[in-house]
Structure formats: structure tokens, C-alpha cells
mmCIF file of C-alpha atoms in Angstrom:
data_model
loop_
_atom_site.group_PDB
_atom_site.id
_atom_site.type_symbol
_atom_site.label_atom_id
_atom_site.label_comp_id
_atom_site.label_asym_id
_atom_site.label_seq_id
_atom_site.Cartn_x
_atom_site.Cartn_y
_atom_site.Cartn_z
ATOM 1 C CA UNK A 29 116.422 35.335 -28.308
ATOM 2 C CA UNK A 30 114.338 34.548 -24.991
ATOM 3 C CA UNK A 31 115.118 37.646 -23.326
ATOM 4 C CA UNK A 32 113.357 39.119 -20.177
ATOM 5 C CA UNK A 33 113.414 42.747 -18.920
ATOM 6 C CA UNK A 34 112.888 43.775 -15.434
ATOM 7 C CA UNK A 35 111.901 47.488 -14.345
ATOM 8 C CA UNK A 36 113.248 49.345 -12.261
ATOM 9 C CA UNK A 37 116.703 47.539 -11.755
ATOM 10 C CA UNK A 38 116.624 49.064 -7.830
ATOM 11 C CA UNK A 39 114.583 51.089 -6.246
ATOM 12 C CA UNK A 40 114.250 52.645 -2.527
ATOM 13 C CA UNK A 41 110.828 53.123 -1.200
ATOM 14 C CA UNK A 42 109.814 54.762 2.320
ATOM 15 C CA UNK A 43 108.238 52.340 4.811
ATOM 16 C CA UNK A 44 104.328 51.647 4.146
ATOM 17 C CA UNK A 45 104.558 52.981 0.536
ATOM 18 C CA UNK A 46 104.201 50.996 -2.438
ATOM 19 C CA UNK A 47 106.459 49.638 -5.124
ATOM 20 C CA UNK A 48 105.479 47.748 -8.605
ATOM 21 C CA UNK A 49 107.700 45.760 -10.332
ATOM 22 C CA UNK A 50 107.540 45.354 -14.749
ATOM 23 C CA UNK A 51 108.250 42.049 -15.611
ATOM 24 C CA UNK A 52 108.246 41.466 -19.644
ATOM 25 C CA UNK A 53 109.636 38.808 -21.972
ATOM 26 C CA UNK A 54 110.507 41.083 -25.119
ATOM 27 C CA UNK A 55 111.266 38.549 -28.048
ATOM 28 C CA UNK A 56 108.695 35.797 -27.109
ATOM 29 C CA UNK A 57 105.079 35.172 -25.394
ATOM 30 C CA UNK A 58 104.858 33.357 -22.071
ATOM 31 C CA UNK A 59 102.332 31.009 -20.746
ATOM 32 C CA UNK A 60 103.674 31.556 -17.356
ATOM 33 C CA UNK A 61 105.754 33.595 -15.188
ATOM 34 C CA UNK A 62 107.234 33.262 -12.132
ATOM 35 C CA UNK A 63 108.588 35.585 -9.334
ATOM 36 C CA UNK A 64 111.316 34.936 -7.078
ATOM 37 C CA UNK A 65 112.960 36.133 -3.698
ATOM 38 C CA UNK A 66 116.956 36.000 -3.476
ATOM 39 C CA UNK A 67 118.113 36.528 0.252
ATOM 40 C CA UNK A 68 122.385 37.042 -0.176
ATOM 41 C CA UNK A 69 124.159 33.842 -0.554
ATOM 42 C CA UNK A 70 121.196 32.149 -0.800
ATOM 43 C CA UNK A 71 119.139 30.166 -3.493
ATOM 44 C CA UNK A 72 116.065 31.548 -5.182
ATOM 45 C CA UNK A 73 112.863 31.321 -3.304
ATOM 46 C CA UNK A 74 109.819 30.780 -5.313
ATOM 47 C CA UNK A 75 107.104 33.412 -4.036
ATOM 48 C CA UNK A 76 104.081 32.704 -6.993
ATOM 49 C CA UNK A 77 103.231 31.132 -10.234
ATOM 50 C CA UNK A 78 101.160 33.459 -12.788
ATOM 51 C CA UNK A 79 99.455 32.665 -15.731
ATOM 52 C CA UNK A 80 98.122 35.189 -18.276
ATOM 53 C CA UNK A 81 94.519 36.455 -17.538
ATOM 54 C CA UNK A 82 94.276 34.249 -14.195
ATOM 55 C CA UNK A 83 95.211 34.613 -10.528
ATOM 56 C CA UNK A 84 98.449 34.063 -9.430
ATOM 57 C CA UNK A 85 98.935 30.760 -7.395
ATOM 58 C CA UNK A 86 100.967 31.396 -4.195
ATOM 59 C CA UNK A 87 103.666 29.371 -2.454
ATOM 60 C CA UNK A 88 102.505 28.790 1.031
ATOM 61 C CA UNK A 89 103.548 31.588 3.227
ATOM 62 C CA UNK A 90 103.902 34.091 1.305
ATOM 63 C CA UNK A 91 101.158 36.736 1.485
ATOM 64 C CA UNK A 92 98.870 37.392 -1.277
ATOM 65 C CA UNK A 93 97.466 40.975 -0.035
ATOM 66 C CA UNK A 94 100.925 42.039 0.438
ATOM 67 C CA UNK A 95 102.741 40.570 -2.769
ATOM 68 C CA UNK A 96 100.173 41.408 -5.779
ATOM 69 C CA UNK A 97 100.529 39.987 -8.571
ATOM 70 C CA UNK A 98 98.932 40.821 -12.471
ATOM 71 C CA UNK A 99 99.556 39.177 -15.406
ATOM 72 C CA UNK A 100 97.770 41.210 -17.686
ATOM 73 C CA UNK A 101 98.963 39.927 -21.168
ATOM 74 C CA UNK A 102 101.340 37.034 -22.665
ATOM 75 C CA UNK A 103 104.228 39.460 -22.291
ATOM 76 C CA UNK A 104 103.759 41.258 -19.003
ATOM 77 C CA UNK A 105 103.617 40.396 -15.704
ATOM 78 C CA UNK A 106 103.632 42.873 -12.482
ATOM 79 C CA UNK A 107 104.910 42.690 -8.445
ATOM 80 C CA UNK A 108 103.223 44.819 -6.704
ATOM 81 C CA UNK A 109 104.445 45.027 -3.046
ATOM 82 C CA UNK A 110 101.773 47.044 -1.067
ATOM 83 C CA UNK A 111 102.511 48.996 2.385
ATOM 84 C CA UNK A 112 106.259 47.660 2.439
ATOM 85 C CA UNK A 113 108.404 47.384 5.291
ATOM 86 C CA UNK A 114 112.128 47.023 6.361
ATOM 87 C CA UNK A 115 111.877 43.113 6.411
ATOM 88 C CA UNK A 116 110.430 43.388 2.885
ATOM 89 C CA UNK A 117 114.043 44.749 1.192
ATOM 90 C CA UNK A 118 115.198 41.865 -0.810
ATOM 91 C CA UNK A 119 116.076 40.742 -4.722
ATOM 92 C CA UNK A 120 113.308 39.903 -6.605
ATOM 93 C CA UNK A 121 113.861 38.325 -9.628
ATOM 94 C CA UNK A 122 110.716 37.074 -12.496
ATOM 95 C CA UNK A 123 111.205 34.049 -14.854
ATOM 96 C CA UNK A 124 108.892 33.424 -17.707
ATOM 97 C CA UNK A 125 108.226 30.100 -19.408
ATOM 98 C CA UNK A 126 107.926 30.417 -23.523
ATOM 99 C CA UNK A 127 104.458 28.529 -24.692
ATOM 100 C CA UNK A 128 105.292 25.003 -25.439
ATOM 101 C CA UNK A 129 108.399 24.694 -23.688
ATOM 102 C CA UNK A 130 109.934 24.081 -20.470
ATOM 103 C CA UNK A 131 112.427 26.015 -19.252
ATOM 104 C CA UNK A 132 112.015 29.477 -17.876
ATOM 105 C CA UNK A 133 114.346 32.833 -18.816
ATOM 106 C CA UNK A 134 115.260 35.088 -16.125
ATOM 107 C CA UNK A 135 114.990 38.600 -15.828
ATOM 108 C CA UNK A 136 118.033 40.646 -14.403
ATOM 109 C CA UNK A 137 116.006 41.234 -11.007
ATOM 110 C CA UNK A 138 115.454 44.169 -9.144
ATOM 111 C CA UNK A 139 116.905 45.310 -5.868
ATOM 112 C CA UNK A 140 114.110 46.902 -3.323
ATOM 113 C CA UNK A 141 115.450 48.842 -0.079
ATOM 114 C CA UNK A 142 112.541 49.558 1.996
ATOM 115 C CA UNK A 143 113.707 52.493 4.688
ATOM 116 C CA UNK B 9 108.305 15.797 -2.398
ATOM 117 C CA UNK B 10 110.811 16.525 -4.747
ATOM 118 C CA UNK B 11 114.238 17.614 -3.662
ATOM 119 C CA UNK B 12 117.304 18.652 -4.881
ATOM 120 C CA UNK B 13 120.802 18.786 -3.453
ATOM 121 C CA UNK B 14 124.286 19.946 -4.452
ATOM 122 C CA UNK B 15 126.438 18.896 -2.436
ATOM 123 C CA UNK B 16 129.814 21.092 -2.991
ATOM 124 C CA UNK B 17 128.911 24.661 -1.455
ATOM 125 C CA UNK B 18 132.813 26.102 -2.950
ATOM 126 C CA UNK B 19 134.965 24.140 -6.038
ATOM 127 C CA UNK B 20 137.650 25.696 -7.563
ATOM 128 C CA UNK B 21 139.485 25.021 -10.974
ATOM 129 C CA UNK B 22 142.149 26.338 -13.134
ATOM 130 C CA UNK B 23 142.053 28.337 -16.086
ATOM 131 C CA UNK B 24 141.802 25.873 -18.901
ATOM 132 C CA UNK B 25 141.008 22.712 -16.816
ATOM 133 C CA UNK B 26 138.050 20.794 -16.360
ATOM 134 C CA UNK B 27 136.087 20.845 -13.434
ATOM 135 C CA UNK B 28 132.422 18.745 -12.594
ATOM 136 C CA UNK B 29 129.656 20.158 -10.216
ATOM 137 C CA UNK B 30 127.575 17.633 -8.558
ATOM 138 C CA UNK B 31 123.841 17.246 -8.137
ATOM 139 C CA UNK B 32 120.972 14.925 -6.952
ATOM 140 C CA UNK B 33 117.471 14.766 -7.153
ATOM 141 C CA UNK B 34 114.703 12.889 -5.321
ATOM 142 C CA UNK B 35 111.863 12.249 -7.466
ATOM 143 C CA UNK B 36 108.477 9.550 -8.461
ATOM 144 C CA UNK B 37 107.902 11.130 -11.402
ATOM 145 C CA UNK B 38 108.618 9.694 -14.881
ATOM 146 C CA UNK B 39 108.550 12.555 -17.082
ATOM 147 C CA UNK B 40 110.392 15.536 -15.412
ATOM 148 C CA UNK B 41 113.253 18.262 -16.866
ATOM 149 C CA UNK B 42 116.935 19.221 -15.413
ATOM 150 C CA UNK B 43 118.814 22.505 -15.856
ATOM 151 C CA UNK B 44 121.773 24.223 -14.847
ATOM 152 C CA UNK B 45 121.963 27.632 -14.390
ATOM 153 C CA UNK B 46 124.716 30.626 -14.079
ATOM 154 C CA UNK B 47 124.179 33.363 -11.851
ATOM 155 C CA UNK B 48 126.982 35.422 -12.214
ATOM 156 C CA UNK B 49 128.132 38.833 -9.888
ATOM 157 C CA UNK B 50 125.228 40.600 -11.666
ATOM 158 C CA UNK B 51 122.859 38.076 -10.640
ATOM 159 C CA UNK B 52 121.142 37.621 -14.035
ATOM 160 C CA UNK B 53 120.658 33.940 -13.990
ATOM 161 C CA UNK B 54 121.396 32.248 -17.473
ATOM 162 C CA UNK B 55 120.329 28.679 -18.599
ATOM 163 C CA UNK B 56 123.393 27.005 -19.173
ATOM 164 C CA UNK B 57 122.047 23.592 -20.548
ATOM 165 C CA UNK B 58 118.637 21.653 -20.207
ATOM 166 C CA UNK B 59 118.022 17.777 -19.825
ATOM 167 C CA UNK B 60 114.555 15.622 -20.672
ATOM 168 C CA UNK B 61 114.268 12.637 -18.679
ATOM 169 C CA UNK B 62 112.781 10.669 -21.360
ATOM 170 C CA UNK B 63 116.100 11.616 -23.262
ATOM 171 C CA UNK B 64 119.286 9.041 -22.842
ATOM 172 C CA UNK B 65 121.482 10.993 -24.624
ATOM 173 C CA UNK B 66 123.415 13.320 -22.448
ATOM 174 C CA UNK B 67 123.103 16.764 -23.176
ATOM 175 C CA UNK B 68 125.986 19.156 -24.882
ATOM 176 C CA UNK B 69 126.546 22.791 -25.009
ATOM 177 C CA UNK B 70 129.516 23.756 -26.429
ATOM 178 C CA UNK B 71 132.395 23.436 -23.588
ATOM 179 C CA UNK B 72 129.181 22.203 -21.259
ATOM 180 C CA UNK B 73 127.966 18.965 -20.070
ATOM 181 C CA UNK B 74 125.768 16.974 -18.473
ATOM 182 C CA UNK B 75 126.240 13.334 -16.976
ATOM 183 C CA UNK B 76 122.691 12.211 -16.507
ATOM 184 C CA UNK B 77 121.926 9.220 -14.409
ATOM 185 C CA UNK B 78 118.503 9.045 -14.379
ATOM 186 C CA UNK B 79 118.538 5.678 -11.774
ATOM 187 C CA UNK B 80 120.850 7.430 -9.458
ATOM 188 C CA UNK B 81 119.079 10.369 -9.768
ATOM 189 C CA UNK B 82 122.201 12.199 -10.710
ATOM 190 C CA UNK B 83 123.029 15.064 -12.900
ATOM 191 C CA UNK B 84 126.117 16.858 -12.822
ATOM 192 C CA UNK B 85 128.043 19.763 -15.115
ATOM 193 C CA UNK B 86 131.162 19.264 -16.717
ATOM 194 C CA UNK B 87 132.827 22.492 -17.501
ATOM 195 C CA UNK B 88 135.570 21.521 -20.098
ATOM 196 C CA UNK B 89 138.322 24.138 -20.681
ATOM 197 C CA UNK B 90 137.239 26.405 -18.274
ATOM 198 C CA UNK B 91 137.542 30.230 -18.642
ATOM 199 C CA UNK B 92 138.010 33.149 -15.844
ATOM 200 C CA UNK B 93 134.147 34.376 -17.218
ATOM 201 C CA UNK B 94 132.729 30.522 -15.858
ATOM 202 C CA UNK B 95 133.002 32.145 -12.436
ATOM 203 C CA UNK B 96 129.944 32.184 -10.647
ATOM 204 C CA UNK B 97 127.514 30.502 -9.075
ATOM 205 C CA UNK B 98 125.875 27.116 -10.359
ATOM 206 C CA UNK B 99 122.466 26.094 -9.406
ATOM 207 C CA UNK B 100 120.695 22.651 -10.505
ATOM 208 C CA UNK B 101 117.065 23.180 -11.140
ATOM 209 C CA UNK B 102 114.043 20.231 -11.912
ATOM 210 C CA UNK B 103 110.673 20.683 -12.960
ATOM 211 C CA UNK B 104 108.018 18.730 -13.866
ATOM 212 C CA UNK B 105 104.254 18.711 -14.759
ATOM 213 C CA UNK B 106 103.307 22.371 -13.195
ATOM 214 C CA UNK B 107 106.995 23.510 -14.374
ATOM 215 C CA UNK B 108 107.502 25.271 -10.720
ATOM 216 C CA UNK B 109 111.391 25.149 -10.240
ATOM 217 C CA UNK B 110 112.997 23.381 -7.512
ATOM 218 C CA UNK B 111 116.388 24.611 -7.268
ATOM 219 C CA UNK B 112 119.688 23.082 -5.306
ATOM 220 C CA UNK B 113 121.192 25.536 -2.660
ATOM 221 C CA UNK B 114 123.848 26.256 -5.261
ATOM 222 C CA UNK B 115 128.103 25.761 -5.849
ATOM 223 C CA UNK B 116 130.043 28.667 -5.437
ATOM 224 C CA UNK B 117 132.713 28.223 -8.508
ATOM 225 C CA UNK B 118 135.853 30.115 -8.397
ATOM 226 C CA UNK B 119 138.095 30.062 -11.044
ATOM 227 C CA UNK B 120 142.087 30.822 -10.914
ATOM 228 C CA UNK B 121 144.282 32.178 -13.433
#
């Protein structure tokens, strides 16, 4: 149980183009979700806090125009990077918290290379 | 502002020993959560064991465990028996009332046959 699926698992993207990230928890429903930034060797960097059918709260510096974040229903939440750059390549992993309790299940991440 | 540290960037054990990661927290809440998680070469991370505050009794998962010392603001993994699949990388987590994560900078644990 308390499984999370991420899609895509890696993805290249030209410079100033796009990308959207599926976040999902499968087997339960989540009152929040979470996405992270993993630089290599590094710990996970919190980048915003979404709850279903509100706006996402951001950590401070992290840009809300560029990193757009829906969370459309209790089992879905999308990363939307808009007009992304070189410095934007990274591993960005989503977490979602099951109703009622605390701790949050990871998804397997994805891996964005920006060229 | 809450904090937490681990203090042991690299440990190594051997197959079938047993082998403790530290960590420490800095906290004025009352009511807050610990977990350890495993982030393996694939870089799913996987909740390894959780800890309430309010709870005394240390928490147990299998050949994992916690020492929780809530007035020393200490909570470390003991990995009994360890296996050549524990390999990975071991970060300490806390929440509390918004359940944001705080995470430790993570031990590196290597594991030799």
C-alpha cells in the first residue's frame, strides 16, 4: 500500500520549452502533496506545499510563475516548469501525505535535462 | 526554527553487524513526528520507521530501530543484522503542525561483505 507514481521518469526538454510533471498516489487519497528538488549528493529541497483544490504555498525563493503547480483532485498533483532553462535540470521528486496521517510517501522522481 | 542535523556524512558496517546512525533536532514544539528514510541508488526514498513525540515507547520495524530521546532531542537508527540491500543513504526527517519536512543533510551508509 501507499504507493506514489511519478510521470515521466526523465525527460529532456529544449531551452524555453515547457515540461509537466504527473504526480499521483495510486492506492490512497492525499490531503497534501509536496514537491521536492534533489541537487547530487545533496538533501531534498522543499520547493511547495499543495493541497487539493487550493493554491500551492511556496518556499521562499522559489518562483511561482516559473514552477506551477495544480492539484486538481485527492490523487493528482502536477509540476509544471514553464520556459525552462539550463540551471533548471535537476531531480524532482513529489511526496504525498495520506488524510489523517503524518508521514508522506515518495514518488520515484523524475530526472529533467534542460539543453 | 527547527533544525535537524546528522552528524556522520559516511559509516560503514559489516554484513550481519549492527550499526547506529545519529541524529538531532532543535525544536519548541510539543507535539511533532520523526522519520527515517532510505534513498537507495534509484533514489526512490522509502519510510523506514516513524516516531510520535507524545509516544515513549521507542519505535520497531523489524531489524529497525529507533532510540528516541525526546530531552536530548535525539533520535537515531539502529540497523540490527545488517544486509548488503541496507546500503544507501539515510536521512532523518521532523514535522510538525503544517507537516512540511525538515530533513538532515543525510549519512552515506556503505555496507561490506
Amino acid at each position: 500500500g501507499a504507493v506514489v507514481s511519478q510521470h515521466p521518469s526523465w525527460v529532456i526538454c529544449k531551452s524555453g520549452t515547457s515540461v509537466k510533471i504527473e504526480c499521483r498516489s495510486l492506492d490512497f487519497q492525499a490531503t497534501t502533496m509536496f514537491w521536492y528538488r534533489q541537487f547530487p549528493k545533496q538533501s531534498l529541497m522543499l520547493m511547495a506545499t499543495s493541497n487539493e483544490g487550493s493554491k500551492a504555498t511556496y518556499e521562499q525563493g522559489v518562483e511561482k510563475d516559473k514552477f506551477l503547480i495544480n492539484h486538481a483532485s485527492l490523487t493528482l498533483s502536477t509540476l509544471t516548469v514553464t520556459s525552462a532553462h539550463p540551471e533548471d535540470s535537476s531531480f524532482y521528486i513529489c511526496s504525498a501525505r495520506p488524510s489523517g496521517r503524518p508521514e508522506q510517501y515518495f514518488g520515484p522522481g523524475t530526472r529533467l535535462t534542460v539543453t | 526554527a527547527q533544525t535537524v542535523t546528522q552528524s556522520q556524512p559516511e559509516m560503514s558496517v559489516q554484513e550481519a553487524e549492527t550499526v547506529t546512525l545519529s541524529c538531532t533536532y532543535d525544536t519548541s514544539e510539543s507535539d511533532y513526528y520523526l522519520f527515517w528514510y532510505k534513498q537507495p541508488p534509484s533514489r526512490q526514498m522509502i519510510l523506514v520507521i516513524r516516531q510520535e513525540a507524545y509516544k515513549q515507547q521507542n519505535a520497531t520495524e523489524n531489524r529497525f530501530s529507533v532510540n528516541f530521546q525526546k530531552a536530548a532531542k535525539s533520535f537515531s537508527l539502529k540497523i540490527s543484522d545488517s544486509q548488503l540491500g541496507d546500503a544507501a543513504m539515510y536521512f532523518c526527517a521532523y514535522s510538525s503542525g503544517t507537516y512540511k519536512y525538515i530533513f538532515g543533510t543525510g549519512t552515506r551508509l556503505k555496507v561490506l561483505a
